Coordinates of C-alpha atoms and ligand atoms in Angstrom, one line a residue:
M1 CA 87.8 137.2 191.6
R2 CA 90.0 133.8 192.0
E3 CA 93.8 134.3 190.9
Q4 CA 94.6 132.6 187.8
I5 CA 96.8 129.9 187.1
I6 CA 98.0 128.9 184.0
F7 CA 99.6 125.6 183.0
A8 CA 101.4 125.9 179.6
T9 CA 100.3 122.1 178.2
G10 CA 98.2 121.6 175.0
N11 CA 97.1 118.4 176.0
E12 CA 94.1 118.2 177.3
G13 CA 94.1 114.2 179.0
K14 CA 96.9 115.9 180.8
M15 CA 94.9 118.9 182.0
K16 CA 91.8 116.7 183.4
E17 CA 95.2 115.4 185.9
I18 CA 96.0 118.7 186.3
R19 CA 92.6 120.7 187.5
M20 CA 91.5 117.0 189.2
I21 CA 95.0 116.9 191.5
L22 CA 95.2 121.0 191.9
A23 CA 91.3 122.0 192.6
D24 CA 91.8 122.4 196.3
L25 CA 94.3 125.9 195.7
D26 CA 91.2 128.0 194.9
A27 CA 92.7 129.3 191.7
E28 CA 91.7 128.8 187.8
V29 CA 93.4 126.5 186.1
L30 CA 93.7 127.5 182.6
S31 CA 95.4 125.6 179.9
L32 CA 97.1 127.1 176.8
K33 CA 94.2 126.8 174.5
D34 CA 91.5 128.7 177.4
A35 CA 94.1 131.6 178.4
G36 CA 94.1 131.6 173.6
I37 CA 98.1 131.8 173.8
D38 CA 99.7 130.3 170.8
I39 CA 103.2 130.7 171.1
D40 CA 106.3 128.4 169.9
I41 CA 108.6 127.6 172.2
R42 CA 111.8 126.0 171.8
E43 CA 112.7 123.3 174.7
D44 CA 116.0 122.9 174.0
G45 CA 117.3 122.4 177.4
K46 CA 119.8 119.2 178.6
T47 CA 118.0 118.1 181.4
F48 CA 113.8 117.9 182.8
E49 CA 114.4 121.2 184.9
E50 CA 115.7 123.4 182.1
N51 CA 112.9 122.7 179.7
A52 CA 110.5 123.1 182.6
V53 CA 111.8 126.8 183.4
I54 CA 111.8 127.6 179.9
K55 CA 108.5 127.1 178.9
A56 CA 107.3 128.1 182.4
R57 CA 109.0 131.9 181.6
A58 CA 108.8 131.9 178.6
V59 CA 104.3 132.2 179.1
M60 CA 104.4 134.0 182.0
K61 CA 106.4 136.7 180.5
E62 CA 103.8 136.0 177.9
T63 CA 100.9 136.5 179.6
G64 CA 102.4 138.1 183.7
V65 CA 100.7 135.0 185.4
L66 CA 101.7 132.1 187.5
V67 CA 102.4 129.6 185.0
L68 CA 103.2 125.9 185.7
A69 CA 105.3 123.9 182.7
D70 CA 106.2 120.0 183.4
D71 CA 108.5 118.3 181.6
S72 CA 108.4 114.4 181.2
G73 CA 110.3 111.0 179.8
L74 CA 111.6 108.0 180.5
E75 CA 114.7 107.0 181.1
I76 CA 116.2 103.8 180.7
D77 CA 119.2 102.6 183.0
Y78 CA 120.6 100.5 180.4
L79 CA 121.1 103.4 177.7
N80 CA 122.3 105.3 180.0
G81 CA 118.8 107.2 180.4
E82 CA 117.7 107.6 177.2
P83 CA 114.9 108.3 175.8
G84 CA 115.6 110.6 178.4
V85 CA 114.5 114.5 178.0
Y86 CA 114.1 114.0 173.6
S87 CA 111.3 110.8 174.6
A88 CA 108.7 112.9 172.5
R89 CA 111.2 113.2 169.8
Y90 CA 112.7 109.8 170.1
L91 CA 113.1 108.2 166.2
G92 CA 111.3 111.7 165.5
E93 CA 108.0 113.1 166.9
D94 CA 105.8 111.8 164.4
T95 CA 106.6 108.0 164.5
S96 CA 104.3 105.7 166.2
Y97 CA 104.8 104.7 169.6
R98 CA 104.6 101.0 168.3
I99 CA 107.2 101.3 166.5
K100 CA 109.0 103.5 169.1
N101 CA 108.3 101.1 171.6
Q102 CA 108.7 97.8 169.9
N103 CA 112.7 99.8 168.8
L104 CA 113.4 100.0 172.4
I105 CA 112.4 96.3 173.2
D106 CA 114.7 95.5 170.8
R107 CA 117.7 97.4 172.0
L108 CA 116.9 95.7 175.0
Q109 CA 117.0 92.6 173.4
G110 CA 118.5 89.3 175.8
V111 CA 119.2 92.6 178.7
P112 CA 118.1 90.2 182.1
A113 CA 115.3 91.2 184.5
E114 CA 117.6 92.8 187.5
Q115 CA 119.1 95.4 183.9
R116 CA 116.1 96.8 182.6
T117 CA 115.6 98.7 185.5
A118 CA 113.5 102.4 183.9
R119 CA 111.7 105.2 185.3
F120 CA 109.3 108.1 184.0
V121 CA 110.4 111.4 185.7
C122 CA 108.5 114.4 185.3
V123 CA 109.3 118.3 187.0
I124 CA 107.0 121.5 187.1
A125 CA 108.2 124.5 186.9
A126 CA 106.0 127.6 188.6
A127 CA 107.2 131.1 186.8
F128 CA 105.6 133.9 189.1
P129 CA 105.1 137.1 187.6
D130 CA 108.5 139.0 189.7
G131 CA 110.8 135.7 188.7
R132 CA 110.8 133.6 191.3
I133 CA 111.0 130.3 190.2
L134 CA 109.7 126.8 192.1
K135 CA 110.3 123.2 191.3
A136 CA 109.5 120.1 191.8
R137 CA 110.0 116.2 190.9
G138 CA 108.6 113.3 190.7
T139 CA 109.5 109.8 189.7
I140 CA 108.0 106.4 189.8
E141 CA 110.2 103.1 189.6
G142 CA 109.4 100.5 187.2
V143 CA 111.2 97.7 184.3
I144 CA 111.0 97.7 180.4
G145 CA 108.8 94.8 179.4
Y146 CA 109.3 92.5 177.1
E147 CA 106.1 93.2 175.1
E148 CA 104.1 95.7 174.9
R149 CA 101.0 95.3 177.1
G150 CA 98.0 96.9 178.5
G151 CA 95.8 99.3 176.3
G152 CA 95.5 102.7 178.5
G153 CA 97.4 105.6 179.5
F154 CA 99.3 106.8 175.6
G155 CA 103.2 107.0 174.6
Y156 CA 105.2 104.3 176.3
D157 CA 103.1 103.2 178.8
P158 CA 102.3 99.5 177.1
I159 CA 106.4 98.9 177.9
F160 CA 106.9 100.4 181.3
W161 CA 106.2 97.1 183.8
L162 CA 106.0 97.6 187.5
P163 CA 107.1 94.4 189.2
E164 CA 105.3 95.4 192.3
Y165 CA 101.7 95.0 190.6
G166 CA 102.0 92.6 188.1
C167 CA 101.4 94.7 185.0
S168 CA 101.6 97.7 183.1
T169 CA 101.1 101.6 183.5
A170 CA 98.6 100.7 180.5
E171 CA 96.8 98.6 182.5
L172 CA 96.2 100.8 185.8
S173 CA 93.2 102.9 185.9
M174 CA 93.2 106.5 185.4
E175 CA 92.9 106.7 189.6
K176 CA 95.7 104.5 190.3
K177 CA 98.0 105.7 187.5
N178 CA 97.4 109.0 189.1
E179 CA 97.8 108.4 192.1
L180 CA 101.1 106.1 191.3
S181 CA 102.5 108.1 188.7
H182 CA 105.2 110.8 188.0
R183 CA 103.1 114.1 187.2
G184 CA 100.9 113.2 190.2
K185 CA 103.5 112.9 192.5
A186 CA 105.3 116.3 190.8
L187 CA 101.7 117.7 190.2
R188 CA 100.6 117.0 194.6
A189 CA 104.5 118.3 195.3
I190 CA 104.5 121.8 193.6
K191 CA 100.9 122.7 194.9
E192 CA 102.1 122.1 198.8
E193 CA 105.4 124.1 197.5
L194 CA 102.7 127.1 195.8
K195 CA 100.7 126.5 199.4
K196 CA 104.0 127.3 201.3
A197 CA 105.0 130.7 198.7
V198 CA 102.1 132.0 198.9
K199 CA 101.9 131.9 202.7
A200 CA 105.7 133.2 202.4
Ligands
LIG1 P1 106.2 116.4 177.8 O1 106.4 115.9 179.0 O2 104.7 116.7 177.4 O3 107.6 116.9 176.4 O4 106.0 114.1 177.0 C1 107.3 114.1 176.7 C2 106.9 112.5 176.8 O5 107.7 111.0 177.2 C3 105.8 112.3 176.3 O6 105.8 112.3 174.6 C4 106.0 110.4 176.5 O7 106.2 109.9 175.0 C5 107.0 110.3 178.2 N1 106.1 110.3 178.7 C6 105.8 110.8 179.5 N2 104.8 110.5 180.2 C7 104.4 109.4 180.4 C8 103.3 109.0 180.8 O8 102.7 108.4 182.1 N3 103.4 107.5 180.6 C9 103.5 107.0 178.8 N4 105.0 108.1 178.5 C10 105.1 109.3 179.1

């Protein structure tokens, strides 16, 4: 039987991307829902790394199999890294991204282009049943735009402008976003780490 890996997310959009990128691992990649797991995990870490490890470890303890988990968010340099690990909770979990995005544009009002730098960060942790932990980090650099642009992607994508592509990440095709994104990079990096760990 193929080895089973659980990816600790309930987000089906992410699972599609994750399955595509991890396809050559020769393992069956299950979501929390696929694995029938419904646990409440307190993501009270202060860094993306801490939160990814907290999630991966909690689900590994529950299931006894290799578990991957991610934590991601937007860091805006002018706002000292905000919203950072609080990206999903910024202005409240249930507040629409139209409001969150407009609020960030307003907070950067009058700030010149060269000071609007930002990045999306994604950290993926792997928790093995024997206690080993592996981590991988991916980033994509951009600037905060002056208005929302594009209908693709999700979250902060409409205000995340890629100067070298002349568009926001909400205007990229899914394939292009997977190629360039923080999550795509972190996934490909953790895949290489896992291949090495299995051989070792
Ligand atoms: P989590 O890693 O699923 O907890 O997500 C963290 C939050 O960061 C999301 O809810 C979004 O607000 C933001 N975020 C992470 N990745 C992206 C992205 O690719 N585009 C837009 N927003 C993102």
